[in-house]
Amino acid sequence: CGATLLYIFCYLWSGTMLKTEMIDKLNEQMNLELYSSLLYQQMSAWCSYHSFEGAAAFLRRHAQEEMTHMQRLFDYLTDTGSLPRINTVSSPFAEYTSLDELFRATYEHEQLITQKINELAHAAMTSQDYPTFNFLQWYVAEQHEEEKLFKSIIDKLTLAGKSGEGLYFIDKELSTLDTQN
């Protein structure tokens, strides 16, 4: 028993345990990444329903990528001796009027994620939680790429307008577009 108490004291004294506030923020972000995955999966279903199979495949791949983002946070929480908490996630929006509207919604969602990641990194830095700040730098860089990717898709959709032929070629390109661009 004495050795266990000594271990706990040393563990707490070493500063390796996350503060409760940071655990809550990381859990919130983890659940937001889970929601992102479900959102993109739902968007994929809309695309399939409207015969945009390339966009559907792209969004399915992106949904899987968002699950890996969630898993990274889950693993970080576990690795730091914290308890990941998966919450109930609200149903994602499912109705869009066009492919352009759908991808504008993805871009806005990625901007929200960027804001949340930046706030999280700021909280880690100001609380001198440098390991968490370092961990979050991957997300900061990833969000730059996410916004760039979705902005480029919106730009192409804007160029195509409502042209069936233009949308066909964009959909075809999306089928092979790497989510890691």
mmCIF file of C-alpha atoms in Angstrom:
data_model
loop_
_atom_site.group_PDB
_atom_site.id
_atom_site.type_symbol
_atom_site.label_atom_id
_atom_site.label_comp_id
_atom_site.label_asym_id
_atom_site.label_seq_id
_atom_site.Cartn_x
_atom_site.Cartn_y
_atom_site.Cartn_z
ATOM 1 C CA CYS A 1 0.000 0.000 0.000
ATOM 2 C CA GLY A 2 2.824 2.401 0.868
ATOM 3 C CA ALA A 3 4.487 1.835 -2.502
ATOM 4 C CA THR A 4 1.199 2.560 -4.269
ATOM 5 C CA LEU A 5 0.781 5.850 -2.416
ATOM 6 C CA LEU A 6 4.382 6.768 -3.204
ATOM 7 C CA TYR A 7 3.759 6.007 -6.889
ATOM 8 C CA ILE A 8 0.613 8.171 -6.919
ATOM 9 C CA PHE A 9 2.432 11.016 -5.150
ATOM 10 C CA CYS A 10 5.350 10.836 -7.594
ATOM 11 C CA TYR A 11 2.956 10.651 -10.542
ATOM 12 C CA LEU A 12 1.039 13.716 -9.374
ATOM 13 C CA TRP A 13 4.191 15.580 -8.396
ATOM 14 C CA SER A 14 5.825 14.926 -11.769
ATOM 15 C CA GLY A 15 3.137 16.979 -13.504
ATOM 16 C CA THR A 16 2.407 14.319 -16.106
ATOM 17 C CA MET A 17 -1.298 14.081 -15.246
ATOM 18 C CA LEU A 18 -3.588 16.413 -17.168
ATOM 19 C CA LYS A 19 -5.629 18.988 -15.325
ATOM 20 C CA THR A 20 -9.367 18.355 -15.188
ATOM 21 C CA GLU A 21 -10.102 21.418 -17.334
ATOM 22 C CA MET A 22 -7.779 20.150 -20.082
ATOM 23 C CA ILE A 23 -9.266 16.651 -19.912
ATOM 24 C CA ASP A 24 -12.725 18.177 -20.388
ATOM 25 C CA LYS A 25 -11.547 20.240 -23.368
ATOM 26 C CA LEU A 26 -9.819 17.250 -24.993
ATOM 27 C CA ASN A 27 -12.931 15.124 -24.486
ATOM 28 C CA GLU A 28 -15.037 17.874 -26.052
ATOM 29 C CA GLN A 29 -12.729 17.955 -29.080
ATOM 30 C CA MET A 30 -12.720 14.165 -29.302
ATOM 31 C CA ASN A 31 -16.518 14.192 -29.458
ATOM 32 C CA LEU A 32 -16.456 16.967 -32.052
ATOM 33 C CA GLU A 33 -14.195 14.795 -34.216
ATOM 34 C CA LEU A 34 -16.687 11.941 -33.787
ATOM 35 C CA TYR A 35 -19.495 14.269 -34.888
ATOM 36 C CA SER A 36 -17.384 15.317 -37.888
ATOM 37 C CA SER A 37 -17.075 11.698 -38.937
ATOM 38 C CA LEU A 38 -20.836 11.190 -38.685
ATOM 39 C CA LEU A 39 -21.493 14.453 -40.524
ATOM 40 C CA TYR A 40 -19.307 13.432 -43.463
ATOM 41 C CA GLN A 41 -20.852 9.969 -43.509
ATOM 42 C CA GLN A 42 -24.316 11.577 -43.665
ATOM 43 C CA MET A 43 -23.151 13.918 -46.416
ATOM 44 C CA SER A 44 -21.836 10.877 -48.267
ATOM 45 C CA ALA A 45 -25.312 9.337 -48.093
ATOM 46 C CA TRP A 46 -26.825 12.523 -49.562
ATOM 47 C CA CYS A 47 -24.305 12.417 -52.394
ATOM 48 C CA SER A 48 -25.050 8.756 -53.142
ATOM 49 C CA TYR A 49 -28.783 9.444 -53.097
ATOM 50 C CA HIS A 50 -28.263 12.209 -55.667
ATOM 51 C CA SER A 51 -25.902 10.100 -57.831
ATOM 52 C CA PHE A 52 -22.724 11.981 -56.934
ATOM 53 C CA GLU A 53 -20.807 8.742 -56.383
ATOM 54 C CA GLY A 54 -17.371 10.378 -56.566
ATOM 55 C CA ALA A 55 -18.279 12.900 -53.879
ATOM 56 C CA ALA A 56 -19.843 10.096 -51.822
ATOM 57 C CA ALA A 57 -16.632 8.052 -51.957
ATOM 58 C CA PHE A 58 -14.532 11.111 -51.082
ATOM 59 C CA LEU A 59 -16.724 11.950 -48.091
ATOM 60 C CA ARG A 60 -16.691 8.337 -46.876
ATOM 61 C CA ARG A 61 -12.883 8.448 -46.919
ATOM 62 C CA HIS A 62 -13.011 11.760 -45.110
ATOM 63 C CA ALA A 63 -15.381 10.331 -42.492
ATOM 64 C CA GLN A 64 -12.835 7.583 -41.832
ATOM 65 C CA GLU A 65 -10.082 10.183 -41.524
ATOM 66 C CA GLU A 66 -12.131 12.079 -38.939
ATOM 67 C CA MET A 67 -12.456 8.848 -36.942
ATOM 68 C CA THR A 68 -8.652 8.605 -36.892
ATOM 69 C CA HIS A 69 -8.560 12.184 -35.554
ATOM 70 C CA MET A 70 -10.977 11.119 -32.831
ATOM 71 C CA GLN A 71 -8.894 8.031 -32.069
ATOM 72 C CA ARG A 72 -5.707 10.114 -31.700
ATOM 73 C CA LEU A 73 -7.395 12.205 -29.019
ATOM 74 C CA PHE A 74 -8.817 9.085 -27.368
ATOM 75 C CA ASP A 75 -5.340 7.528 -27.278
ATOM 76 C CA TYR A 76 -3.726 10.719 -25.963
ATOM 77 C CA LEU A 77 -6.230 10.889 -23.126
ATOM 78 C CA THR A 78 -5.595 7.239 -22.305
ATOM 79 C CA ASP A 79 -1.814 7.638 -22.561
ATOM 80 C CA THR A 80 -1.912 10.498 -20.059
ATOM 81 C CA GLY A 81 -3.884 8.461 -17.554
ATOM 82 C CA SER A 82 -7.127 10.280 -18.316
ATOM 83 C CA LEU A 83 -10.534 8.798 -19.048
ATOM 84 C CA PRO A 84 -11.918 9.439 -22.530
ATOM 85 C CA ARG A 85 -15.661 10.108 -22.399
ATOM 86 C CA ILE A 86 -17.704 9.480 -25.518
ATOM 87 C CA ASN A 87 -20.895 11.510 -25.328
ATOM 88 C CA THR A 88 -24.169 11.293 -27.169
ATOM 89 C CA VAL A 89 -23.709 12.993 -30.511
ATOM 90 C CA SER A 90 -26.537 14.879 -32.206
ATOM 91 C CA SER A 91 -27.761 13.767 -35.614
ATOM 92 C CA PRO A 92 -25.982 15.574 -38.419
ATOM 93 C CA PHE A 93 -27.903 17.712 -40.898
ATOM 94 C CA ALA A 94 -29.013 15.579 -43.840
ATOM 95 C CA GLU A 95 -30.716 17.812 -46.428
ATOM 96 C CA TYR A 96 -28.912 19.981 -48.949
ATOM 97 C CA THR A 97 -30.141 21.718 -52.080
ATOM 98 C CA SER A 98 -26.974 21.198 -54.099
ATOM 99 C CA LEU A 99 -23.478 19.764 -54.074
ATOM 100 C CA ASP A 100 -22.196 23.319 -53.764
ATOM 101 C CA GLU A 101 -24.266 23.919 -50.606
ATOM 102 C CA LEU A 102 -23.038 20.635 -49.137
ATOM 103 C CA PHE A 103 -19.358 21.481 -49.682
ATOM 104 C CA ARG A 104 -19.846 25.008 -48.372
ATOM 105 C CA ALA A 105 -21.228 23.390 -45.215
ATOM 106 C CA THR A 106 -18.118 21.173 -44.991
ATOM 107 C CA TYR A 107 -15.885 24.215 -45.313
ATOM 108 C CA GLU A 108 -17.795 26.070 -42.582
ATOM 109 C CA HIS A 109 -17.585 22.991 -40.377
ATOM 110 C CA GLU A 110 -13.813 22.767 -40.903
ATOM 111 C CA GLN A 111 -13.502 26.451 -39.992
ATOM 112 C CA LEU A 112 -15.323 25.670 -36.732
ATOM 113 C CA ILE A 113 -12.961 22.755 -36.064
ATOM 114 C CA THR A 114 -9.970 25.028 -36.742
ATOM 115 C CA GLN A 115 -11.307 27.587 -34.259
ATOM 116 C CA LYS A 116 -11.807 24.882 -31.609
ATOM 117 C CA ILE A 117 -8.325 23.397 -32.174
ATOM 118 C CA ASN A 118 -6.744 26.850 -31.935
ATOM 119 C CA GLU A 119 -8.627 27.556 -28.703
ATOM 120 C CA LEU A 120 -7.497 24.195 -27.331
ATOM 121 C CA ALA A 121 -3.856 24.841 -28.280
ATOM 122 C CA HIS A 122 -4.077 28.297 -26.701
ATOM 123 C CA ALA A 123 -5.495 26.807 -23.492
ATOM 124 C CA ALA A 124 -2.673 24.254 -23.397
ATOM 125 C CA MET A 125 -0.031 26.942 -23.918
ATOM 126 C CA THR A 126 -1.437 29.391 -21.376
ATOM 127 C CA SER A 127 -1.775 26.655 -18.750
ATOM 128 C CA GLN A 128 1.818 25.597 -19.485
ATOM 129 C CA ASP A 129 0.690 22.132 -20.560
ATOM 130 C CA TYR A 130 3.495 21.842 -23.097
ATOM 131 C CA PRO A 131 3.075 18.116 -23.852
ATOM 132 C CA THR A 132 -0.559 18.730 -24.841
ATOM 133 C CA PHE A 133 0.400 21.864 -26.771
ATOM 134 C CA ASN A 134 2.982 19.809 -28.659
ATOM 135 C CA PHE A 135 0.448 17.028 -29.305
ATOM 136 C CA LEU A 136 -2.048 19.546 -30.705
ATOM 137 C CA GLN A 137 0.403 20.943 -33.267
ATOM 138 C CA TRP A 138 -0.436 18.014 -35.553
ATOM 139 C CA TYR A 139 -4.091 19.120 -35.466
ATOM 140 C CA VAL A 140 -3.163 22.744 -36.147
ATOM 141 C CA ALA A 141 -1.284 21.717 -39.303
ATOM 142 C CA GLU A 142 -4.016 19.259 -40.290
ATOM 143 C CA GLN A 143 -6.699 21.938 -40.079
ATOM 144 C CA HIS A 144 -4.753 24.189 -42.426
ATOM 145 C CA GLU A 145 -4.779 21.355 -44.966
ATOM 146 C CA GLU A 146 -8.473 20.604 -44.374
ATOM 147 C CA GLU A 147 -9.556 24.177 -45.008
ATOM 148 C CA LYS A 148 -7.350 24.419 -48.090
ATOM 149 C CA LEU A 149 -8.797 21.168 -49.476
ATOM 150 C CA PHE A 150 -12.442 22.128 -49.013
ATOM 151 C CA LYS A 151 -11.866 25.667 -50.289
ATOM 152 C CA SER A 152 -10.389 24.231 -53.496
ATOM 153 C CA ILE A 153 -13.466 22.026 -53.959
ATOM 154 C CA ILE A 154 -15.774 25.025 -53.467
ATOM 155 C CA ASP A 155 -13.734 27.038 -55.975
ATOM 156 C CA LYS A 156 -14.165 24.275 -58.573
ATOM 157 C CA LEU A 157 -17.880 24.014 -57.889
ATOM 158 C CA THR A 158 -18.200 27.785 -58.285
ATOM 159 C CA LEU A 159 -16.459 27.584 -61.660
ATOM 160 C CA ALA A 160 -18.732 24.750 -62.771
ATOM 161 C CA GLY A 161 -21.886 26.564 -61.708
ATOM 162 C CA LYS A 162 -24.981 24.432 -62.195
ATOM 163 C CA SER A 163 -23.657 22.871 -65.386
ATOM 164 C CA GLY A 164 -24.392 19.161 -65.385
ATOM 165 C CA GLU A 165 -21.238 18.487 -67.366
ATOM 166 C CA GLY A 166 -19.095 20.535 -64.975
ATOM 167 C CA LEU A 167 -20.576 18.795 -61.939
ATOM 168 C CA TYR A 168 -20.001 15.434 -63.604
ATOM 169 C CA PHE A 169 -16.280 16.126 -64.028
ATOM 170 C CA ILE A 170 -15.896 17.497 -60.505
ATOM 171 C CA ASP A 171 -17.669 14.425 -59.125
ATOM 172 C CA LYS A 172 -15.342 12.220 -61.156
ATOM 173 C CA GLU A 173 -12.302 14.080 -59.774
ATOM 174 C CA LEU A 174 -13.592 13.759 -56.207
ATOM 175 C CA SER A 175 -13.689 9.978 -56.570
ATOM 176 C CA THR A 176 -9.890 9.944 -56.723
ATOM 177 C CA LEU A 177 -9.085 13.031 -54.658
ATOM 178 C CA ASP A 178 -6.897 12.253 -51.683
ATOM 179 C CA THR A 179 -8.345 13.486 -48.398
ATOM 180 C CA GLN A 180 -4.756 14.293 -47.333
ATOM 181 C CA ASN A 181 -4.211 17.024 -49.982
#
